[in-house]
PDB file of C-alpha atoms in Angstrom:
ATOM      1  CA  MET A  13    -171.783-146.068  53.836  1.00  0.00           C
ATOM      2  CA  THR A  14    -171.465-148.198  50.710  1.00  0.00           C
ATOM      3  CA  SER A  15    -172.438-151.833  51.187  1.00  0.00           C
ATOM      4  CA  ALA A  16    -171.439-155.000  49.372  1.00  0.00           C
ATOM      5  CA  ILE A  17    -175.111-155.659  48.620  1.00  0.00           C
ATOM      6  CA  ALA A  18    -175.444-152.312  46.831  1.00  0.00           C
ATOM      7  CA  ILE A  19    -172.266-152.925  44.853  1.00  0.00           C
ATOM      8  CA  ILE A  20    -173.422-156.390  43.774  1.00  0.00           C
ATOM      9  CA  LYS A  21    -176.732-154.937  42.607  1.00  0.00           C
ATOM     10  CA  ARG A  22    -174.782-152.445  40.519  1.00  0.00           C
ATOM     11  CA  LEU A  23    -172.590-155.192  39.086  1.00  0.00           C
ATOM     12  CA  LYS A  24    -175.629-157.203  38.069  1.00  0.00           C
ATOM     13  CA  ALA A  25    -177.262-154.175  36.464  1.00  0.00           C
ATOM     14  CA  GLY A  26    -174.199-153.631  34.273  1.00  0.00           C
ATOM     15  CA  GLY A  27    -173.867-157.254  33.197  1.00  0.00           C
ATOM     16  CA  ASP A  28    -173.956-158.539  29.631  1.00  0.00           C
ATOM     17  CA  ARG A  29    -175.533-161.967  29.123  1.00  0.00           C
ATOM     18  CA  GLU A  30    -173.686-162.730  25.890  1.00  0.00           C
ATOM     19  CA  GLN A  31    -170.337-161.757  27.403  1.00  0.00           C
ATOM     20  CA  ALA A  32    -171.159-163.813  30.489  1.00  0.00           C
ATOM     21  CA  GLN A  33    -171.646-166.911  28.344  1.00  0.00           C
ATOM     22  CA  ILE A  34    -168.279-166.312  26.647  1.00  0.00           C
ATOM     23  CA  LEU A  35    -166.583-165.975  30.030  1.00  0.00           C
ATOM     24  CA  GLN A  36    -168.296-169.093  31.382  1.00  0.00           C
ATOM     25  CA  ARG A  37    -166.738-171.087  28.541  1.00  0.00           C
ATOM     26  CA  PHE A  38    -163.326-169.372  28.680  1.00  0.00           C
ATOM     27  CA  PHE A  39    -162.923-169.971  32.414  1.00  0.00           C
ATOM     28  CA  LYS A  40    -164.045-173.605  32.180  1.00  0.00           C
ATOM     29  CA  THR A  41    -167.077-173.490  34.458  1.00  0.00           C
ATOM     30  CA  GLY A  42    -168.732-176.680  33.210  1.00  0.00           C
ATOM     31  CA  PRO A  43    -169.117-179.940  35.157  1.00  0.00           C
ATOM     32  CA  GLY A  44    -165.745-181.467  35.969  1.00  0.00           C
ATOM     33  CA  GLU A  45    -163.803-178.438  34.729  1.00  0.00           C
ATOM     34  CA  TYR A  46    -161.451-176.427  36.934  1.00  0.00           C
ATOM     35  CA  GLY A  47    -163.897-173.522  37.293  1.00  0.00           C
ATOM     36  CA  GLU A  48    -166.969-175.685  37.794  1.00  0.00           C
ATOM     37  CA  GLY A  49    -169.918-173.714  39.113  1.00  0.00           C
ATOM     38  CA  ASP A  50    -168.370-170.258  38.817  1.00  0.00           C
ATOM     39  CA  VAL A  51    -170.910-167.602  37.850  1.00  0.00           C
ATOM     40  CA  PHE A  52    -170.209-164.659  35.536  1.00  0.00           C
ATOM     41  CA  ILE A  53    -172.419-161.676  34.791  1.00  0.00           C
ATOM     42  CA  GLY A  54    -170.426-160.391  31.815  1.00  0.00           C
ATOM     43  CA  LEU A  55    -168.405-157.413  33.015  1.00  0.00           C
ATOM     44  CA  ARG A  56    -164.989-156.758  31.478  1.00  0.00           C
ATOM     45  CA  VAL A  57    -161.866-156.248  33.568  1.00  0.00           C
ATOM     46  CA  PRO A  58    -161.493-152.516  32.711  1.00  0.00           C
ATOM     47  CA  GLN A  59    -165.025-151.958  33.999  1.00  0.00           C
ATOM     48  CA  ILE A  60    -164.191-153.699  37.260  1.00  0.00           C
ATOM     49  CA  ARG A  61    -160.942-151.749  37.641  1.00  0.00           C
ATOM     50  CA  ALA A  62    -162.904-148.530  37.221  1.00  0.00           C
ATOM     51  CA  LEU A  63    -165.274-149.634  39.986  1.00  0.00           C
ATOM     52  CA  ALA A  64    -162.320-150.463  42.220  1.00  0.00           C
ATOM     53  CA  LYS A  65    -161.156-146.854  41.931  1.00  0.00           C
ATOM     54  CA  GLU A  66    -164.651-145.653  42.745  1.00  0.00           C
ATOM     55  CA  TYR A  67    -164.988-147.864  45.817  1.00  0.00           C
ATOM     56  CA  THR A  68    -161.506-147.287  47.222  1.00  0.00           C
ATOM     57  CA  GLY A  69    -161.774-147.283  51.002  1.00  0.00           C
ATOM     58  CA  LEU A  70    -164.570-149.848  51.238  1.00  0.00           C
ATOM     59  CA  SER A  71    -164.391-151.409  54.705  1.00  0.00           C
ATOM     60  CA  LEU A  72    -162.737-154.808  55.091  1.00  0.00           C
ATOM     61  CA  PRO A  73    -165.963-156.478  56.320  1.00  0.00           C
ATOM     62  CA  GLU A  74    -167.840-155.277  53.228  1.00  0.00           C
ATOM     63  CA  THR A  75    -164.919-156.237  50.981  1.00  0.00           C
ATOM     64  CA  LEU A  76    -164.991-159.711  52.512  1.00  0.00           C
ATOM     65  CA  LEU A  77    -168.681-159.986  51.686  1.00  0.00           C
ATOM     66  CA  LEU A  78    -167.813-159.197  48.068  1.00  0.00           C
ATOM     67  CA  LEU A  79    -165.098-161.841  48.122  1.00  0.00           C
ATOM     68  CA  GLN A  80    -167.625-164.408  49.348  1.00  0.00           C
ATOM     69  CA  SER A  81    -170.048-163.660  46.520  1.00  0.00           C
ATOM     70  CA  PRO A  82    -170.863-166.412  44.001  1.00  0.00           C
ATOM     71  CA  LEU A  83    -170.302-163.799  41.260  1.00  0.00           C
ATOM     72  CA  HIS A  84    -166.831-163.966  39.765  1.00  0.00           C
ATOM     73  CA  GLU A  85    -166.754-160.264  39.005  1.00  0.00           C
ATOM     74  CA  ALA A  86    -167.598-159.407  42.625  1.00  0.00           C
ATOM     75  CA  ARG A  87    -164.703-161.531  43.854  1.00  0.00           C
ATOM     76  CA  LEU A  88    -162.398-159.901  41.314  1.00  0.00           C
ATOM     77  CA  LEU A  89    -163.483-156.460  42.515  1.00  0.00           C
ATOM     78  CA  ALA A  90    -162.910-157.518  46.133  1.00  0.00           C
ATOM     79  CA  LEU A  91    -159.346-158.579  45.352  1.00  0.00           C
ATOM     80  CA  LEU A  92    -158.605-155.304  43.574  1.00  0.00           C
ATOM     81  CA  LEU A  93    -159.885-153.454  46.638  1.00  0.00           C
ATOM     82  CA  LEU A  94    -157.746-155.606  48.941  1.00  0.00           C
ATOM     83  CA  ILE A  95    -154.648-154.855  46.858  1.00  0.00           C
ATOM     84  CA  GLN A  96    -155.377-151.139  47.062  1.00  0.00           C
ATOM     85  CA  ALA A  97    -155.923-151.319  50.811  1.00  0.00           C
ATOM     86  CA  PHE A  98    -152.748-153.369  51.288  1.00  0.00           C
ATOM     87  CA  ARG A  99    -150.632-150.853  49.385  1.00  0.00           C
ATOM     88  CA  ARG A 100    -152.009-147.945  51.399  1.00  0.00           C
ATOM     89  CA  GLY A 101    -151.995-149.697  54.747  1.00  0.00           C
ATOM     90  CA  ALA A 102    -149.598-149.603  57.668  1.00  0.00           C
ATOM     91  CA  PRO A 103    -147.845-152.898  58.496  1.00  0.00           C
ATOM     92  CA  GLU A 104    -150.536-153.932  60.977  1.00  0.00           C
ATOM     93  CA  ARG A 105    -153.256-153.341  58.388  1.00  0.00           C
ATOM     94  CA  GLN A 106    -151.269-155.217  55.762  1.00  0.00           C
ATOM     95  CA  GLY A 107    -151.016-158.178  58.111  1.00  0.00           C
ATOM     96  CA  GLU A 108    -154.774-158.110  58.607  1.00  0.00           C
ATOM     97  CA  ILE A 109    -155.362-158.144  54.842  1.00  0.00           C
ATOM     98  CA  TYR A 110    -152.824-160.942  54.350  1.00  0.00           C
ATOM     99  CA  ASP A 111    -154.562-163.052  57.012  1.00  0.00           C
ATOM    100  CA  LEU A 112    -157.969-162.364  55.491  1.00  0.00           C
ATOM    101  CA  TYR A 113    -156.663-163.430  52.086  1.00  0.00           C
ATOM    102  CA  LEU A 114    -155.146-166.714  53.279  1.00  0.00           C
ATOM    103  CA  ASN A 115    -158.183-167.540  55.417  1.00  0.00           C
ATOM    104  CA  HIS A 116    -160.473-167.235  52.399  1.00  0.00           C
ATOM    105  CA  THR A 117    -158.583-168.806  49.510  1.00  0.00           C
ATOM    106  CA  ARG A 118    -161.609-171.015  48.806  1.00  0.00           C
ATOM    107  CA  PHE A 119    -163.100-167.904  47.188  1.00  0.00           C
ATOM    108  CA  ILE A 120    -159.938-167.156  45.165  1.00  0.00           C
ATOM    109  CA  ASN A 121    -160.858-169.998  42.903  1.00  0.00           C
ATOM    110  CA  ASN A 122    -159.860-169.302  39.336  1.00  0.00           C
ATOM    111  CA  TRP A 123    -156.539-168.554  37.691  1.00  0.00           C
ATOM    112  CA  ASP A 124    -157.245-164.904  36.955  1.00  0.00           C
ATOM    113  CA  LEU A 125    -158.117-164.225  40.593  1.00  0.00           C
ATOM    114  CA  VAL A 126    -154.900-165.851  41.774  1.00  0.00           C
ATOM    115  CA  ASP A 127    -152.700-164.237  39.135  1.00  0.00           C
ATOM    116  CA  LEU A 128    -154.128-160.796  39.842  1.00  0.00           C
ATOM    117  CA  SER A 129    -153.577-160.890  43.581  1.00  0.00           C
ATOM    118  CA  ALA A 130    -151.056-163.410  44.942  1.00  0.00           C
ATOM    119  CA  GLU A 131    -147.880-161.443  44.303  1.00  0.00           C
ATOM    120  CA  HIS A 132    -149.348-158.159  45.537  1.00  0.00           C
ATOM    121  CA  ILE A 133    -150.638-159.468  48.872  1.00  0.00           C
ATOM    122  CA  VAL A 134    -148.967-162.771  49.772  1.00  0.00           C
ATOM    123  CA  GLY A 135    -145.655-162.090  48.042  1.00  0.00           C
ATOM    124  CA  ALA A 136    -145.468-158.495  49.226  1.00  0.00           C
ATOM    125  CA  HIS A 137    -146.248-159.428  52.829  1.00  0.00           C
ATOM    126  CA  LEU A 138    -143.710-162.256  52.951  1.00  0.00           C
ATOM    127  CA  LYS A 139    -140.883-160.425  51.223  1.00  0.00           C
ATOM    128  CA  LEU A 140    -139.125-159.631  54.500  1.00  0.00           C
ATOM    129  CA  ARG A 141    -140.624-162.514  56.489  1.00  0.00           C
ATOM    130  CA  ARG A 142    -140.252-166.268  56.793  1.00  0.00           C
ATOM    131  CA  ARG A 143    -141.534-168.066  53.706  1.00  0.00           C
ATOM    132  CA  LYS A 144    -142.959-171.147  55.434  1.00  0.00           C
ATOM    133  CA  PRO A 145    -146.580-170.221  54.521  1.00  0.00           C
ATOM    134  CA  LEU A 146    -145.701-170.670  50.839  1.00  0.00           C
ATOM    135  CA  TYR A 147    -144.685-174.275  51.455  1.00  0.00           C
ATOM    136  CA  VAL A 148    -147.906-174.920  53.378  1.00  0.00           C
ATOM    137  CA  LEU A 149    -149.836-173.584  50.396  1.00  0.00           C
ATOM    138  CA  ALA A 150    -147.731-175.616  47.966  1.00  0.00           C
ATOM    139  CA  ALA A 151    -148.613-178.802  49.872  1.00  0.00           C
ATOM    140  CA  SER A 152    -152.354-178.065  49.859  1.00  0.00           C
ATOM    141  CA  ASP A 153    -154.888-180.321  48.137  1.00  0.00           C
ATOM    142  CA  TRP A 154    -156.579-177.157  46.834  1.00  0.00           C
ATOM    143  CA  LEU A 155    -155.326-176.351  43.334  1.00  0.00           C
ATOM    144  CA  TRP A 156    -155.629-172.626  43.848  1.00  0.00           C
ATOM    145  CA  ASP A 157    -153.564-172.658  47.064  1.00  0.00           C
ATOM    146  CA  ARG A 158    -150.717-174.254  45.139  1.00  0.00           C
ATOM    147  CA  ARG A 159    -151.017-171.688  42.360  1.00  0.00           C
ATOM    148  CA  ILE A 160    -151.026-168.891  44.949  1.00  0.00           C
ATOM    149  CA  ALA A 161    -147.778-170.285  46.369  1.00  0.00           C
ATOM    150  CA  ILE A 162    -145.829-170.110  43.117  1.00  0.00           C
ATOM    151  CA  LEU A 163    -147.444-166.896  41.838  1.00  0.00           C
ATOM    152  CA  ALA A 164    -146.702-165.110  45.122  1.00  0.00           C
ATOM    153  CA  THR A 165    -143.004-165.445  44.310  1.00  0.00           C
ATOM    154  CA  PHE A 166    -143.430-163.182  41.281  1.00  0.00           C
ATOM    155  CA  HIS A 167    -143.012-160.372  43.806  1.00  0.00           C
ATOM    156  CA  PHE A 168    -139.600-161.773  44.751  1.00  0.00           C
ATOM    157  CA  ILE A 169    -138.585-162.318  41.134  1.00  0.00           C
ATOM    158  CA  LYS A 170    -139.291-158.678  40.327  1.00  0.00           C
ATOM    159  CA  GLY A 171    -136.918-157.761  43.147  1.00  0.00           C
ATOM    160  CA  GLY A 172    -134.142-159.967  41.758  1.00  0.00           C
ATOM    161  CA  GLU A 173    -134.670-162.864  44.182  1.00  0.00           C
ATOM    162  CA  TYR A 174    -135.103-166.274  42.549  1.00  0.00           C
ATOM    163  CA  GLY A 175    -134.282-168.870  45.180  1.00  0.00           C
ATOM    164  CA  GLU A 176    -137.776-169.289  46.639  1.00  0.00           C
ATOM    165  CA  THR A 177    -139.335-169.676  43.204  1.00  0.00           C
ATOM    166  CA  LEU A 178    -136.833-172.370  42.269  1.00  0.00           C
ATOM    167  CA  LYS A 179    -137.397-174.284  45.526  1.00  0.00           C
ATOM    168  CA  LEU A 180    -141.157-174.218  45.053  1.00  0.00           C
ATOM    169  CA  ALA A 181    -140.829-175.129  41.388  1.00  0.00           C
ATOM    170  CA  GLU A 182    -138.881-178.227  42.391  1.00  0.00           C
ATOM    171  CA  ARG A 183    -141.627-179.215  44.823  1.00  0.00           C
ATOM    172  CA  LEU A 184    -144.360-178.677  42.245  1.00  0.00           C
ATOM    173  CA  ILE A 185    -142.708-180.495  39.322  1.00  0.00           C
ATOM    174  CA  GLY A 186    -144.770-183.603  40.020  1.00  0.00           C
ATOM    175  CA  ASP A 187    -148.064-181.743  40.389  1.00  0.00           C
ATOM    176  CA  ARG A 188    -150.971-183.367  38.572  1.00  0.00           C
ATOM    177  CA  GLU A 189    -152.634-180.147  37.409  1.00  0.00           C
ATOM    178  CA  ASP A 190    -151.900-178.474  34.080  1.00  0.00           C
ATOM    179  CA  LEU A 191    -152.641-175.067  35.619  1.00  0.00           C
ATOM    180  CA  ILE A 192    -149.751-175.607  38.021  1.00  0.00           C
ATOM    181  CA  HIS A 193    -147.465-176.728  35.195  1.00  0.00           C
ATOM    182  CA  LYS A 194    -148.266-173.499  33.354  1.00  0.00           C
ATOM    183  CA  ALA A 195    -147.770-171.336  36.452  1.00  0.00           C
ATOM    184  CA  VAL A 196    -144.404-172.892  37.332  1.00  0.00           C
ATOM    185  CA  GLY A 197    -143.221-172.647  33.734  1.00  0.00           C
ATOM    186  CA  TRP A 198    -144.288-169.018  33.622  1.00  0.00           C
ATOM    187  CA  MET A 199    -142.350-168.155  36.788  1.00  0.00           C
ATOM    188  CA  LEU A 200    -139.264-169.980  35.471  1.00  0.00           C
ATOM    189  CA  ARG A 201    -139.563-167.957  32.275  1.00  0.00           C
ATOM    190  CA  GLU A 202    -139.756-164.759  34.298  1.00  0.00           C
ATOM    191  CA  ILE A 203    -136.526-165.720  36.052  1.00  0.00           C
ATOM    192  CA  GLY A 204    -134.924-166.435  32.674  1.00  0.00           C
ATOM    193  CA  LYS A 205    -135.917-163.018  31.336  1.00  0.00           C
ATOM    194  CA  ARG A 206    -133.820-161.498  34.100  1.00  0.00           C
ATOM    195  CA  ASP A 207    -131.130-164.153  34.556  1.00  0.00           C
ATOM    196  CA  GLN A 208    -131.108-166.953  32.007  1.00  0.00           C
ATOM    197  CA  ALA A 209    -128.206-168.703  33.723  1.00  0.00           C
ATOM    198  CA  SER A 210    -130.269-169.165  36.897  1.00  0.00           C
ATOM    199  CA  GLU A 211    -133.150-170.632  34.950  1.00  0.00           C
ATOM    200  CA  GLU A 212    -130.890-172.933  32.957  1.00  0.00           C
ATOM    201  CA  ALA A 213    -129.177-174.195  36.083  1.00  0.00           C
ATOM    202  CA  PHE A 214    -132.594-175.432  37.199  1.00  0.00           C
ATOM    203  CA  LEU A 215    -133.559-176.782  33.786  1.00  0.00           C
ATOM    204  CA  LYS A 216    -130.368-178.776  33.341  1.00  0.00           C
ATOM    205  CA  ILE A 217    -131.350-180.816  36.385  1.00  0.00           C
ATOM    206  CA  HIS A 218    -135.067-181.140  35.692  1.00  0.00           C
ATOM    207  CA  TYR A 219    -135.845-180.600  32.014  1.00  0.00           C
ATOM    208  CA  LYS A 220    -136.081-184.305  31.170  1.00  0.00           C
ATOM    209  CA  THR A 221    -138.548-185.088  33.953  1.00  0.00           C
ATOM    210  CA  MET A 222    -140.636-181.941  34.240  1.00  0.00           C
ATOM    211  CA  PRO A 223    -144.081-181.890  32.579  1.00  0.00           C
ATOM    212  CA  ARG A 224    -143.962-180.944  28.906  1.00  0.00           C
ATOM    213  CA  THR A 225    -146.258-177.952  29.359  1.00  0.00           C
ATOM    214  CA  MET A 226    -144.073-176.625  32.171  1.00  0.00           C
ATOM    215  CA  LEU A 227    -140.967-176.960  30.015  1.00  0.00           C
ATOM    216  CA  ARG A 228    -142.608-175.263  27.022  1.00  0.00           C
ATOM    217  CA  TYR A 229    -143.662-172.301  29.118  1.00  0.00           C
ATOM    218  CA  ALA A 230    -140.229-172.071  30.744  1.00  0.00           C
ATOM    219  CA  ILE A 231    -138.252-171.957  27.488  1.00  0.00           C
ATOM    220  CA  GLU A 232    -140.702-169.934  25.417  1.00  0.00           C
ATOM    221  CA  ARG A 233    -138.298-166.983  25.077  1.00  0.00           C
ATOM    222  CA  PHE A 234    -135.122-168.998  24.491  1.00  0.00           C
ATOM    223  CA  PRO A 235    -133.350-168.805  21.121  1.00  0.00           C
ATOM    224  CA  GLU A 236    -134.963-171.297  18.747  1.00  0.00           C
ATOM    225  CA  GLU A 237    -131.945-173.620  18.521  1.00  0.00           C
ATOM    226  CA  LEU A 238    -131.616-173.864  22.306  1.00  0.00           C
ATOM    227  CA  ARG A 239    -135.360-174.299  22.720  1.00  0.00           C
ATOM    228  CA  LYS A 240    -135.329-177.253  20.311  1.00  0.00           C
ATOM    229  CA  LYS A 241    -132.499-178.897  22.250  1.00  0.00           C
ATOM    230  CA  TYR A 242    -134.545-178.841  25.415  1.00  0.00           C
ATOM    231  CA  LEU A 243    -137.668-180.098  23.649  1.00  0.00           C
ATOM    232  CA  ASN A 244    -135.733-182.890  21.971  1.00  0.00           C
ATOM    233  CA  GLY A 245    -134.236-184.011  25.261  1.00  0.00           C
ATOM    234  CA  GLN A 246    -130.690-183.087  24.314  1.00  0.00           C
ATOM    235  CA  ALA A 247    -128.549-181.987  27.230  1.00  0.00           C
ATOM    236  CA  PRO A 248    -127.541-178.329  26.635  1.00  0.00           C
ATOM    237  CA  ASN A 249    -123.946-177.175  26.913  1.00  0.00           C
ATOM    238  CA  GLY A 250    -122.668-180.724  26.791  1.00  0.00           C
ATOM    239  CA  LEU A 251    -124.135-181.730  30.181  1.00  0.00           C
ATOM    240  CA  ARG A 252    -125.333-185.310  30.495  1.00  0.00           C
TER     241      ARG A 252
END
């Protein structure tokens, strides 16, 4: 049976020191930065995806050991394996994976890990269930819990459901973290790609008070003239 220890040894053997240093800088792992203390060994995402295919079927206990690794690439591999297992699993198994995920968010601690996984596990599990867990996450002191909350709704957006995203966006407008501003703006933009009227209904209420980064992300795909109106603080469509 394959073990997490053996997989981590393989990951380390395939690492690239120069690439690791690039990743350490890109993911802001220095003192006081959002990814402080994260450790990279220099594997690229396509390499890790290939390993995920190879290790499909790894047991949940061994996958959890990977998720608890200090190595970023091991945690990324663990999340890819959890997504695979969730998609293949019966409802009971999916619930087990969802619980494991939410009980270990302290290891899902950089934006790429959240963005890769939240919609496919949290969003997928909650699609036909009560959404209260998203609001618990959104109220968390842990940056990555709050990002999980809003990114999980990408699953709903792709299914044509926007209400939960808009409610969470309203709650997160005052968030202090730039990474939340970017995530909320991104999800608003995704709504606008499918239904610009729904996005604009939200913006017309909040565009003057929402963080600038959030607004820029939200209106990135708008026609230039309309985008400038929002950025200049001019009420669109004559609304005041």
